[in-house]
PDB file of N, CA and C in Angstrom:
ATOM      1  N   UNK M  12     -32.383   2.877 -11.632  1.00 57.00           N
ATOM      2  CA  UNK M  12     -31.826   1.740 -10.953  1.00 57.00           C
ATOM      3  C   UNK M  12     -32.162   1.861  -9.469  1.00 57.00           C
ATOM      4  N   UNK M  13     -32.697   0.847  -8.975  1.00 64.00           N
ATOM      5  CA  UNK M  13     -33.431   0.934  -7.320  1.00 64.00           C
ATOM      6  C   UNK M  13     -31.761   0.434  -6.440  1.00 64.00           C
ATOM      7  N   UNK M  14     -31.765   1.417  -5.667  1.00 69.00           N
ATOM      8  CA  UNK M  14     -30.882   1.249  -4.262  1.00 69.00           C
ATOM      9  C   UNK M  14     -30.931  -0.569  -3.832  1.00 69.00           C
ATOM     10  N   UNK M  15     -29.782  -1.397  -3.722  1.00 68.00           N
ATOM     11  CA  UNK M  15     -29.584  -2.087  -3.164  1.00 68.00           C
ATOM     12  C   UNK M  15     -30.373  -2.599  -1.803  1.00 68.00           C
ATOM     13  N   UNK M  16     -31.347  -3.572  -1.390  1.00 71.00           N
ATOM     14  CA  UNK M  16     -31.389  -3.836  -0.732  1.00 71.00           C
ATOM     15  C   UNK M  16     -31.577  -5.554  -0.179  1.00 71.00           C
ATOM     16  N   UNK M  17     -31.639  -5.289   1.157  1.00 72.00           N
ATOM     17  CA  UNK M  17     -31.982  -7.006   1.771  1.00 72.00           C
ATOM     18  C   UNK M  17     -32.822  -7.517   1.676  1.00 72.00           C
ATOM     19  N   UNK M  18     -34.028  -9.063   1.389  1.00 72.00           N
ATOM     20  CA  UNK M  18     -34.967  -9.267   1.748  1.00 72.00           C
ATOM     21  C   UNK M  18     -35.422 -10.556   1.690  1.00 72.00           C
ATOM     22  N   UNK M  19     -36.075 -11.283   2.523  1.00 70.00           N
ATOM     23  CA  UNK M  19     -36.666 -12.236   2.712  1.00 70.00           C
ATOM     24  C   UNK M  19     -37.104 -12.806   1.041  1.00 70.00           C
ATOM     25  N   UNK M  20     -36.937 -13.773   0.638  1.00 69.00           N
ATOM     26  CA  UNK M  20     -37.353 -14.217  -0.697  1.00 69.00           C
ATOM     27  C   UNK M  20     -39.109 -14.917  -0.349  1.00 69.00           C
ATOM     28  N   UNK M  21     -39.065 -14.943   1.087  1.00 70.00           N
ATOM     29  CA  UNK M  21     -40.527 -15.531   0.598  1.00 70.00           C
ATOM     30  C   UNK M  21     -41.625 -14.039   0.512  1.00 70.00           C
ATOM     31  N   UNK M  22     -40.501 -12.999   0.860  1.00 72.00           N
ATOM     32  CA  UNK M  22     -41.763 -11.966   0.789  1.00 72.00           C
ATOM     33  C   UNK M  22     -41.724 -11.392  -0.799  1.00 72.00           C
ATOM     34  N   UNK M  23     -40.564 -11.725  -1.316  1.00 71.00           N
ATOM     35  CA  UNK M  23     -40.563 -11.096  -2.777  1.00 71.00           C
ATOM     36  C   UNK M  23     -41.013 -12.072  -4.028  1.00 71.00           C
ATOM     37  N   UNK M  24     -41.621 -11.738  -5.223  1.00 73.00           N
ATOM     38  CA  UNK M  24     -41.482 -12.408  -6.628  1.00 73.00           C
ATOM     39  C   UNK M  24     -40.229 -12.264  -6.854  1.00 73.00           C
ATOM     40  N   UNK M  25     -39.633 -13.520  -7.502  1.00 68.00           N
ATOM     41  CA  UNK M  25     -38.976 -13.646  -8.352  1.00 68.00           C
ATOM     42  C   UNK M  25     -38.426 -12.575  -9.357  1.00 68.00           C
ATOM     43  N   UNK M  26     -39.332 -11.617 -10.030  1.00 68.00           N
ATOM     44  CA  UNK M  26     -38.557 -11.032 -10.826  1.00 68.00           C
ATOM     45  C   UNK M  26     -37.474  -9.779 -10.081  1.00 68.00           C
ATOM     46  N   UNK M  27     -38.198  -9.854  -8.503  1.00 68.00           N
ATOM     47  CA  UNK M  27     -37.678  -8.976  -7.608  1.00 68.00           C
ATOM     48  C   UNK M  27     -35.996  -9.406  -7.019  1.00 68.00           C
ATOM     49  N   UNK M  28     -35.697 -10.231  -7.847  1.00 66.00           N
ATOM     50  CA  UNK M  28     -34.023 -10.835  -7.453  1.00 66.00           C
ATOM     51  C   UNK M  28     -32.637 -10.695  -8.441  1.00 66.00           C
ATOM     52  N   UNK M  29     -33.951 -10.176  -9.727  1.00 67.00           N
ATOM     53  CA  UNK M  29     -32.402  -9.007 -10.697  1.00 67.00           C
ATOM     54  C   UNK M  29     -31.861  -8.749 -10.198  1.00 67.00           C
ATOM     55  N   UNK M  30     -30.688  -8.498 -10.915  1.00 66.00           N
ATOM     56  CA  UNK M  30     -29.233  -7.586 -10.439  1.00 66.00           C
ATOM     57  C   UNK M  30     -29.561  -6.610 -12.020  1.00 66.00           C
ATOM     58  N   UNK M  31     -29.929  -5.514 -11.664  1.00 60.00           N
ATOM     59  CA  UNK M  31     -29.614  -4.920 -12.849  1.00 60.00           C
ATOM     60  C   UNK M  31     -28.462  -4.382 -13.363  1.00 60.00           C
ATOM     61  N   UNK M  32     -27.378  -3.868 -12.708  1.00 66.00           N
ATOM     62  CA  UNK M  32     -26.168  -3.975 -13.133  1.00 66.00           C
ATOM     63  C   UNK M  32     -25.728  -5.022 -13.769  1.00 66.00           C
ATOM     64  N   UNK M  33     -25.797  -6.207 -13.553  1.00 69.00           N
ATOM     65  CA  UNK M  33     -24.979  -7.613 -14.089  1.00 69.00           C
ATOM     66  C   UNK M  33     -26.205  -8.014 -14.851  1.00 69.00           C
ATOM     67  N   UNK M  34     -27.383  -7.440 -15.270  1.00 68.00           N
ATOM     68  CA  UNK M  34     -28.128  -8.138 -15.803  1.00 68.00           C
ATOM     69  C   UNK M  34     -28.202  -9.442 -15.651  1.00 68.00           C
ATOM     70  N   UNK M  35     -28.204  -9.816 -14.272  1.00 69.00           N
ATOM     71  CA  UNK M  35     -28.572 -11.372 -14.618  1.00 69.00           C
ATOM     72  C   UNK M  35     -29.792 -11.433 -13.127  1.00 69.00           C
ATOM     73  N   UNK M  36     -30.370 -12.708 -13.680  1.00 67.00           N
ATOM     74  CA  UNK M  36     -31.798 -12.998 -13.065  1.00 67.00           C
ATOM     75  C   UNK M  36     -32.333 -13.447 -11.493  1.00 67.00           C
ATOM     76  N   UNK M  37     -31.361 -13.592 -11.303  1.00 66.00           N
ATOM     77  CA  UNK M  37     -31.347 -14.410  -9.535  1.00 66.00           C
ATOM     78  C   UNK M  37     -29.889 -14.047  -9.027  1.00 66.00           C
ATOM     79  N   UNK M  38     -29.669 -13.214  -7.989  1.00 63.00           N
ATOM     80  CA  UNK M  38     -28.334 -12.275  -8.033  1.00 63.00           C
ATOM     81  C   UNK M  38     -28.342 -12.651  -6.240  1.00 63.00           C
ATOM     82  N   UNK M  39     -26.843 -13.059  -5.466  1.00 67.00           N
ATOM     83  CA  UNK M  39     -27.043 -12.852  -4.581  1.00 67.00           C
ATOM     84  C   UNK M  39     -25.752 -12.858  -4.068  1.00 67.00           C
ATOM     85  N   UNK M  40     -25.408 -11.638  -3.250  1.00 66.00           N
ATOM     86  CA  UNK M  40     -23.740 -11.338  -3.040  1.00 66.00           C
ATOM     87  C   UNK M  40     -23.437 -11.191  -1.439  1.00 66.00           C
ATOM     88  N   UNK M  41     -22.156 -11.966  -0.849  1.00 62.00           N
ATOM     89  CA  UNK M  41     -22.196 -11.908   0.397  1.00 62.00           C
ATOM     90  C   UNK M  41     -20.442 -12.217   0.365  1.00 62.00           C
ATOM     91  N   UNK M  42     -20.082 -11.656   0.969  1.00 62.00           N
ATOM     92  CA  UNK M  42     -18.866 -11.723   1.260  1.00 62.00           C
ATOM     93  C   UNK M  42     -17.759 -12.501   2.586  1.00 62.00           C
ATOM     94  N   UNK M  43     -17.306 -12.446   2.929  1.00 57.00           N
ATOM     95  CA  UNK M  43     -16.276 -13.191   4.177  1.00 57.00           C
ATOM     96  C   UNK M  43     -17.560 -13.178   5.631  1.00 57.00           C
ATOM     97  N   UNK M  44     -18.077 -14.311   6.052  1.00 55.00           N
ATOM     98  CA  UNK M  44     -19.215 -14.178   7.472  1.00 55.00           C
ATOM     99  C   UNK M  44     -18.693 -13.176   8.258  1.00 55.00           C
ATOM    100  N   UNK M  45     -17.284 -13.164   8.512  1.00 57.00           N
ATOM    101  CA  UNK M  45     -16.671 -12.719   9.709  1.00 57.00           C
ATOM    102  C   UNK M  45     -17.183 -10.654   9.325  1.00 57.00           C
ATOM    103  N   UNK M  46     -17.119 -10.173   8.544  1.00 63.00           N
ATOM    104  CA  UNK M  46     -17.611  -8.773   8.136  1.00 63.00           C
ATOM    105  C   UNK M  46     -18.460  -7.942   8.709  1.00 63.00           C
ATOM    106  N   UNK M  47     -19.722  -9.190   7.983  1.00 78.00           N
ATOM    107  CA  UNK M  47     -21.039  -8.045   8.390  1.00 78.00           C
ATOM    108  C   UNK M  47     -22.348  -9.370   8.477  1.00 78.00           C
ATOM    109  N   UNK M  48     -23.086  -8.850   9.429  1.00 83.00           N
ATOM    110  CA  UNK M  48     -24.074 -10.243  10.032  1.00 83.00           C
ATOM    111  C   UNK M  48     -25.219 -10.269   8.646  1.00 83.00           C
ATOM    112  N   UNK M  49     -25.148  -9.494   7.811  1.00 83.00           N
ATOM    113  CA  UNK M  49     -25.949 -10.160   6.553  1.00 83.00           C
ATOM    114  C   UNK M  49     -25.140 -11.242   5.578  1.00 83.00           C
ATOM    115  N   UNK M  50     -24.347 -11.294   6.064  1.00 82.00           N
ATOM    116  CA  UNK M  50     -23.109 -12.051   5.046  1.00 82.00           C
ATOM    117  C   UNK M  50     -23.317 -13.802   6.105  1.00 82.00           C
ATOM    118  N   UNK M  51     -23.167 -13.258   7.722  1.00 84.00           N
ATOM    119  CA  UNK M  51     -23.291 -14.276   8.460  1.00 84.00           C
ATOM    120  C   UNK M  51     -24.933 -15.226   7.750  1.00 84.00           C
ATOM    121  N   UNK M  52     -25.939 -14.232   7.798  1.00 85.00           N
ATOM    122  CA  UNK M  52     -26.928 -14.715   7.508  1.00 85.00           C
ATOM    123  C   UNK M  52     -27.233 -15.336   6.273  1.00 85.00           C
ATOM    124  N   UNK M  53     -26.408 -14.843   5.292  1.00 83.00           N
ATOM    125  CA  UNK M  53     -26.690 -15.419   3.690  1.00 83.00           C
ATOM    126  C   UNK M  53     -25.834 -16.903   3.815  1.00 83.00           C
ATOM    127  N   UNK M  54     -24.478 -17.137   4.810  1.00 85.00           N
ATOM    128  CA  UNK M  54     -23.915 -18.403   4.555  1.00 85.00           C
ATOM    129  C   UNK M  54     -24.452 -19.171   5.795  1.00 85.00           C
ATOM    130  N   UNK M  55     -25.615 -18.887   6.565  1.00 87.00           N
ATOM    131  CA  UNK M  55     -26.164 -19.606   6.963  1.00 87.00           C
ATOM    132  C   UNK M  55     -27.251 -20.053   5.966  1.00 87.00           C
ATOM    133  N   UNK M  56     -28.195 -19.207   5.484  1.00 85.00           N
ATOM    134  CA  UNK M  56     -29.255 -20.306   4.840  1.00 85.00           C
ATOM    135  C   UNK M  56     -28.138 -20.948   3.633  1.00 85.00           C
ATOM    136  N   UNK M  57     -27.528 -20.704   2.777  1.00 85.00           N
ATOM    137  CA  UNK M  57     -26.575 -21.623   1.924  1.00 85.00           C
ATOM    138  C   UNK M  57     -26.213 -22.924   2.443  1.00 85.00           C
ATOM    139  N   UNK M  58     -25.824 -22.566   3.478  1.00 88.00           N
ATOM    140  CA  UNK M  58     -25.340 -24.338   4.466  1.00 88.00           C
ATOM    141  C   UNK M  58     -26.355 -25.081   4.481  1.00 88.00           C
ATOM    142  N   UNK M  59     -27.741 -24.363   4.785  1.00 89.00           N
ATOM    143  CA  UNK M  59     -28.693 -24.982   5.273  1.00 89.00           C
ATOM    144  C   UNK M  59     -29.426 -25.593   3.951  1.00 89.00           C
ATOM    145  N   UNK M  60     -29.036 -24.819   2.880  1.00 86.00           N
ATOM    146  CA  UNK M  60     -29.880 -25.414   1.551  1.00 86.00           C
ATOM    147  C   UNK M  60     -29.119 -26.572   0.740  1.00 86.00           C
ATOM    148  N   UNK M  61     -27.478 -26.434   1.282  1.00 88.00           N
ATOM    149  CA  UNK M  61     -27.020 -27.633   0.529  1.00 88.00           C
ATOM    150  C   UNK M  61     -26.644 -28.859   2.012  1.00 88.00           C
ATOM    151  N   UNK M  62     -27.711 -28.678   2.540  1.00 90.00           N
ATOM    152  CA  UNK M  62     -27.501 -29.488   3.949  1.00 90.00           C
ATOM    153  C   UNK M  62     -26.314 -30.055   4.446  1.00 90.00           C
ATOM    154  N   UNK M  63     -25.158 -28.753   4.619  1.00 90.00           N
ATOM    155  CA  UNK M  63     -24.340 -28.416   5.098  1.00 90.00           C
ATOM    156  C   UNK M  63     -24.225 -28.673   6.621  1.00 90.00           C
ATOM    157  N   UNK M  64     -26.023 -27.874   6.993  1.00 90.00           N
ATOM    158  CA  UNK M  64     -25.912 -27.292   8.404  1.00 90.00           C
ATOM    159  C   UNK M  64     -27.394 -27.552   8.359  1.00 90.00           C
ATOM    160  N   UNK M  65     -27.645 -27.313   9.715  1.00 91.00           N
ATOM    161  CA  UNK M  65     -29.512 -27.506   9.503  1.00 91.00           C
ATOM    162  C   UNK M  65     -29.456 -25.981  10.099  1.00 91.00           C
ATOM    163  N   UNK M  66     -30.619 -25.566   9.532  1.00 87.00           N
ATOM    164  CA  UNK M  66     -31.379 -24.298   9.747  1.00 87.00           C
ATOM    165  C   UNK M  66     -31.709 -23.835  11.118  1.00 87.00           C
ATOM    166  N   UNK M  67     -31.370 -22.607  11.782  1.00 85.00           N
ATOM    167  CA  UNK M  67     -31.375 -22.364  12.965  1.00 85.00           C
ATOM    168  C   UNK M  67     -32.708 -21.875  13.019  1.00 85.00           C
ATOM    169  N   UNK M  68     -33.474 -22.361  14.413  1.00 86.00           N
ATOM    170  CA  UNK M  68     -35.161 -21.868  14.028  1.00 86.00           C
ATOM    171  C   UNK M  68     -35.308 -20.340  13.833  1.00 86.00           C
ATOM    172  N   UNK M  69     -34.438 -20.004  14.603  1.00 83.00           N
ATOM    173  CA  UNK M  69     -34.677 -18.112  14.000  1.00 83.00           C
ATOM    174  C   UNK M  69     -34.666 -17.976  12.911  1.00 83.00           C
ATOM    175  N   UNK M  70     -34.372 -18.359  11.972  1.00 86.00           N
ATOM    176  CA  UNK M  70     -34.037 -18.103  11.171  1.00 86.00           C
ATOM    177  C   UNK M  70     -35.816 -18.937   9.610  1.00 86.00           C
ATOM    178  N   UNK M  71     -35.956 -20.151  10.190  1.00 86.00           N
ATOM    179  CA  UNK M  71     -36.840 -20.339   9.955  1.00 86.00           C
ATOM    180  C   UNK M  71     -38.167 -19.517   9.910  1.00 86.00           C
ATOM    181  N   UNK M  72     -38.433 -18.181  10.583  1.00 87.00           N
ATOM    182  CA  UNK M  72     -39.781 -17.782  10.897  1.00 87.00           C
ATOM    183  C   UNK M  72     -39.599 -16.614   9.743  1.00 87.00           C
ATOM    184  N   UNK M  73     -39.776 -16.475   8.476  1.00 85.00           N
ATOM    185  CA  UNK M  73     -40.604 -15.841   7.496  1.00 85.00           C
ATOM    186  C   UNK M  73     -40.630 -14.253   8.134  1.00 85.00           C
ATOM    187  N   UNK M  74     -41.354 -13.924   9.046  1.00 89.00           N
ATOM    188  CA  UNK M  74     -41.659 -12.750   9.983  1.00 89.00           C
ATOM    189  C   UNK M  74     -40.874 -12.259  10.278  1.00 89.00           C
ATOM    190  N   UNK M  75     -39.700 -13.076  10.656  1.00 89.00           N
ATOM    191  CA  UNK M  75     -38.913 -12.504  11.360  1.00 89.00           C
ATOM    192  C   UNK M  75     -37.553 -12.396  10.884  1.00 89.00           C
ATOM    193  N   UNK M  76     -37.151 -13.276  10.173  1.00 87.00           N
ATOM    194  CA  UNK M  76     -36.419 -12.764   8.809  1.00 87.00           C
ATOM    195  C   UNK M  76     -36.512 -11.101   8.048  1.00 87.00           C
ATOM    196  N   UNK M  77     -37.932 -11.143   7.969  1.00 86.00           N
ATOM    197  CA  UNK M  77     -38.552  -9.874   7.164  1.00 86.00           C
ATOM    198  C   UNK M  77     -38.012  -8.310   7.844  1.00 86.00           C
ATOM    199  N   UNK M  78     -38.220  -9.038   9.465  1.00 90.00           N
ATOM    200  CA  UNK M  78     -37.923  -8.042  10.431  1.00 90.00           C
ATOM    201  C   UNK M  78     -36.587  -7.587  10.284  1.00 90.00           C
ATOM    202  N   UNK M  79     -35.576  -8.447  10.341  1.00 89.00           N
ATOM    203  CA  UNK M  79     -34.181  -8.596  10.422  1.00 89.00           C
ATOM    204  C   UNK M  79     -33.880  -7.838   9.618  1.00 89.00           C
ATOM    205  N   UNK M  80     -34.149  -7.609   7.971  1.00 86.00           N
ATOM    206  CA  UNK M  80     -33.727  -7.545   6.720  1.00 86.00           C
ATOM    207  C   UNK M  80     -33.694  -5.875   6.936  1.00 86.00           C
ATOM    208  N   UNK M  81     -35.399  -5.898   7.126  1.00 90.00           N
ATOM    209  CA  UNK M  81     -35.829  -4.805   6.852  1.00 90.00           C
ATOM    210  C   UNK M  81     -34.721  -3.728   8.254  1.00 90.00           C
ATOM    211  N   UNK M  82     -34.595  -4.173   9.038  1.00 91.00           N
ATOM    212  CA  UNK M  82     -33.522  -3.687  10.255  1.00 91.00           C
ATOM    213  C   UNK M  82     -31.832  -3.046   9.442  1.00 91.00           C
ATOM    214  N   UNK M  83     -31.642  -4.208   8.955  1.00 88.00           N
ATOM    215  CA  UNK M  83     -30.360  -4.225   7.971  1.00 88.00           C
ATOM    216  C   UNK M  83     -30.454  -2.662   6.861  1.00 88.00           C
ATOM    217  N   UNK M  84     -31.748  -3.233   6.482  1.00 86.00           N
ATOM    218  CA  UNK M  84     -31.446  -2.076   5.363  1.00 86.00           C
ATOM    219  C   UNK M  84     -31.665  -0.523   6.150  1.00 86.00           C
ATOM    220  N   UNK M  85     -32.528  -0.505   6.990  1.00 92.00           N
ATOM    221  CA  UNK M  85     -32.345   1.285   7.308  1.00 92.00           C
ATOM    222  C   UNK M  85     -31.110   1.575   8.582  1.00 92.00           C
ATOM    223  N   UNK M  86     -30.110   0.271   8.909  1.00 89.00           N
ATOM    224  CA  UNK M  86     -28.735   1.065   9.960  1.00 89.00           C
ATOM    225  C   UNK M  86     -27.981   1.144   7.965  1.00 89.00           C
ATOM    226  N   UNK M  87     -28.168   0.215   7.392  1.00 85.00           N
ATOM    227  CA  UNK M  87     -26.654   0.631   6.220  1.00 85.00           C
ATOM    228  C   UNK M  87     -27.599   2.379   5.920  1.00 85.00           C
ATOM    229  N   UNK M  88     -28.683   2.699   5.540  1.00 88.00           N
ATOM    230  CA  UNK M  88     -29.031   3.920   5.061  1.00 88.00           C
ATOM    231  C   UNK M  88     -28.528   4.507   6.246  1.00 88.00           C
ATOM    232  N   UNK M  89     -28.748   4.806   7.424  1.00 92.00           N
ATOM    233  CA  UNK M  89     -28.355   5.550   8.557  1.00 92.00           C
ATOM    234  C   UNK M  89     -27.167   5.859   8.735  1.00 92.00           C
ATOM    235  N   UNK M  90     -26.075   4.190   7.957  1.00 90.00           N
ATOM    236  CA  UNK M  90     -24.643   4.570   8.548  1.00 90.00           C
ATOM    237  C   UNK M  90     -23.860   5.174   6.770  1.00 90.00           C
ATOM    238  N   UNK M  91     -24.567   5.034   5.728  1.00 89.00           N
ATOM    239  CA  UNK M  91     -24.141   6.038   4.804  1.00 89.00           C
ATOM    240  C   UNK M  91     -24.841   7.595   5.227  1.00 89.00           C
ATOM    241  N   UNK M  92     -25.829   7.838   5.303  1.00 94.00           N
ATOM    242  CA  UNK M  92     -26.368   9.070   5.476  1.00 94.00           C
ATOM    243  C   UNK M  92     -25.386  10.014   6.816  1.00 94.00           C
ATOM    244  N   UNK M  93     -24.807   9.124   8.086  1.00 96.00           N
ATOM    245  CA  UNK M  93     -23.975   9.632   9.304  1.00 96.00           C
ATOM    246  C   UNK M  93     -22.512   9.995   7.792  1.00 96.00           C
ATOM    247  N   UNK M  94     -22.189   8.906   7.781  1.00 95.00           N
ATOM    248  CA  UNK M  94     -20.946   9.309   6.957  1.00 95.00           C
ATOM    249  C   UNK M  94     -20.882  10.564   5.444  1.00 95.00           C
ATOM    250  N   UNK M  95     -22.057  10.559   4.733  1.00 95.00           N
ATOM    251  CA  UNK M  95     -22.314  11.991   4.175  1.00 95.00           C
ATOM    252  C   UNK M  95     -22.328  13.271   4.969  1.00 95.00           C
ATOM    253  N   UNK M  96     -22.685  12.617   5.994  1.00 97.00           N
ATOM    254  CA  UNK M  96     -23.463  14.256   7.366  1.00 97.00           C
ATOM    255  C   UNK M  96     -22.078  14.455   7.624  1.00 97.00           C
ATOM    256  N   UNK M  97     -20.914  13.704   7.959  1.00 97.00           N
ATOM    257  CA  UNK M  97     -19.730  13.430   8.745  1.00 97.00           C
ATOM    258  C   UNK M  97     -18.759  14.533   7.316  1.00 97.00           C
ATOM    259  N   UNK M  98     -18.829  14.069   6.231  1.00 97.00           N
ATOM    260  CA  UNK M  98     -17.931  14.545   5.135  1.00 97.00           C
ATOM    261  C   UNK M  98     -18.501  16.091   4.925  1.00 97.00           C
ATOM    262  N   UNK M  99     -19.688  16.564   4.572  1.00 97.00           N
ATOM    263  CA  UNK M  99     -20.256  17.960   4.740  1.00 97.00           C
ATOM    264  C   UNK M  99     -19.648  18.729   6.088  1.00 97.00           C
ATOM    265  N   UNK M 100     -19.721  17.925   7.256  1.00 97.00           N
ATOM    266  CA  UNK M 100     -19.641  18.757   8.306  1.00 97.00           C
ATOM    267  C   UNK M 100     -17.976  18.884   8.371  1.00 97.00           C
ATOM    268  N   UNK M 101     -16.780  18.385   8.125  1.00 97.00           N
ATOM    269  CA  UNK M 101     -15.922  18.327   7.904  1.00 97.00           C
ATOM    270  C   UNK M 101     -15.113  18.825   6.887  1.00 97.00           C
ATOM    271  N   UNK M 102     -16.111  19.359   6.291  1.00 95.00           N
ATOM    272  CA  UNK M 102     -15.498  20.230   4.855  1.00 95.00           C
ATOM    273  C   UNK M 102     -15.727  21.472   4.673  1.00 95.00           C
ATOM    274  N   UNK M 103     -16.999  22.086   6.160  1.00 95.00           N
ATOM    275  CA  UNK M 103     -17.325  22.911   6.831  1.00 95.00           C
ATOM    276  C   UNK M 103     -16.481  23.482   7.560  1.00 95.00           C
ATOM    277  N   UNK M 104     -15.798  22.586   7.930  1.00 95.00           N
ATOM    278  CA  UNK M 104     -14.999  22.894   9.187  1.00 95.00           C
ATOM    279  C   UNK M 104     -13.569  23.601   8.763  1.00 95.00           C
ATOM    280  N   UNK M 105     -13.132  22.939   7.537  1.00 93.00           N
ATOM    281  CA  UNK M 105     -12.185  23.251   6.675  1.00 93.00           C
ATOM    282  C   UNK M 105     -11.990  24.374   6.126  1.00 93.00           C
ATOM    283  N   UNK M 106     -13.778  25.116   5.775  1.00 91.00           N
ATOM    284  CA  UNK M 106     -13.254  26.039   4.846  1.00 91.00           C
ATOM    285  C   UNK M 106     -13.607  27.432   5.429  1.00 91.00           C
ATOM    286  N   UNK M 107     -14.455  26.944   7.098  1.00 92.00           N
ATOM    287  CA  UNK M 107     -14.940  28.215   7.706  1.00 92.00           C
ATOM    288  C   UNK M 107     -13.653  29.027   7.957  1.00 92.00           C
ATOM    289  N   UNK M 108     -13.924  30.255   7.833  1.00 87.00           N
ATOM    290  CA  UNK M 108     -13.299  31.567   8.446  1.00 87.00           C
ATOM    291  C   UNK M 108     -12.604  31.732   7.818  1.00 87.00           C
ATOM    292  N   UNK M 109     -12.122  30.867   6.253  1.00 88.00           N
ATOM    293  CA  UNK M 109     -11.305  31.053   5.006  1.00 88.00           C
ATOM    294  C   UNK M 109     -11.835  31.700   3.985  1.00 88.00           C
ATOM    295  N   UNK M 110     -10.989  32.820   3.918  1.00 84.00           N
ATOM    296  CA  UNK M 110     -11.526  34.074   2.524  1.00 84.00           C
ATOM    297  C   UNK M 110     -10.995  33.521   1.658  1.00 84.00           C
ATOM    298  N   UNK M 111     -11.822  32.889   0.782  1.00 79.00           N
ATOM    299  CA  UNK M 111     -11.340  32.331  -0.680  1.00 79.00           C
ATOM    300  C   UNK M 111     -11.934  33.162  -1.343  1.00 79.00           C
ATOM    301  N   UNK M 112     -11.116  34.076  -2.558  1.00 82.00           N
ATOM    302  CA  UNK M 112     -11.966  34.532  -3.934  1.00 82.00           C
ATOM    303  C   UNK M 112     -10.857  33.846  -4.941  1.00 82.00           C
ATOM    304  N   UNK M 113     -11.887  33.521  -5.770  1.00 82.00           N
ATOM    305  CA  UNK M 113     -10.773  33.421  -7.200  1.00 82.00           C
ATOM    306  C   UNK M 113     -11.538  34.169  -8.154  1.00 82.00           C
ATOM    307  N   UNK M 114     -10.719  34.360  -8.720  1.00 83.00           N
ATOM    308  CA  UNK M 114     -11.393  35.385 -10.399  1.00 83.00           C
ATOM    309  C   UNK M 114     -11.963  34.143 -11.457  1.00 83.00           C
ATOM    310  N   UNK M 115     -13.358  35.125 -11.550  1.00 81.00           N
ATOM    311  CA  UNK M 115     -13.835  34.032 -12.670  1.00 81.00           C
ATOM    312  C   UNK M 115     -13.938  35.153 -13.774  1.00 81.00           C
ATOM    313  N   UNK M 116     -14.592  34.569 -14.931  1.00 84.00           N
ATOM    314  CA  UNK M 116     -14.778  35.028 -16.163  1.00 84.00           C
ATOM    315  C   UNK M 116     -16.169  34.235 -16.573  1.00 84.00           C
ATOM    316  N   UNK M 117     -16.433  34.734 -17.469  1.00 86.00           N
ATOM    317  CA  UNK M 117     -17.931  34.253 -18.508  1.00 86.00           C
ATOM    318  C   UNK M 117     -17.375  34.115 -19.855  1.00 86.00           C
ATOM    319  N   UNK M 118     -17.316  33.180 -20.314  1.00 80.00           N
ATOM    320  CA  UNK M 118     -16.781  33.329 -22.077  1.00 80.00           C
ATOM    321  C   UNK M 118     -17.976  32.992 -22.747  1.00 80.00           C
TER     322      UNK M 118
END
């Protein structure tokens, strides 16, 4: 199963918009705008496709979309990877200078 990510639909095929968890074919999840600016960005083009809202030209340029996305996806890898680094180093911290033995066995 491939890691979650963001992306421009004009740079992807179609079959590239599974959800393989939900098995279903065209998958696209965004939650409250106010959150997180990919959420801002998904209920902007929505407005703009049920001509809600007209399309902000940034948002129009293909390129730069691509740019955006691709931006999105390596701070969420950066800010899970800080928060793994954060839980190791903290569990470090916990158990240094503590003599733990327990008795094991082999059965």
């Amino acid at each position: 199963m491939n890691e979650a990510n963001y992306f421009c639909t004009a740079d992807a095929d179609y079959p590239e918009f599974f959800h393989y968890g939900l098995a279903c074919p065209c998958y696209t999840h965004f939650t409250s705008p106010i959150r997180r600016y990919a959420d801002i960005l998904v209920h902007r083009l929505l407005a703009a496709s049920i001509d809600l809202e007209s399309l902000p030209k940034s948002m129009a340029n293909k390129q730069r979309l691509t740019k955006v996305c691709d931006r999105m996806n390596m701070r969420n890898r950066n800010a899970r990877n800080a928060g793994r680094a954060s839980s190791d180093y903290h569990t470090y911290l916990f158990f240094r200078g503590k003599n733990i033995e327990e008795p094991a066995s082999i059965t």
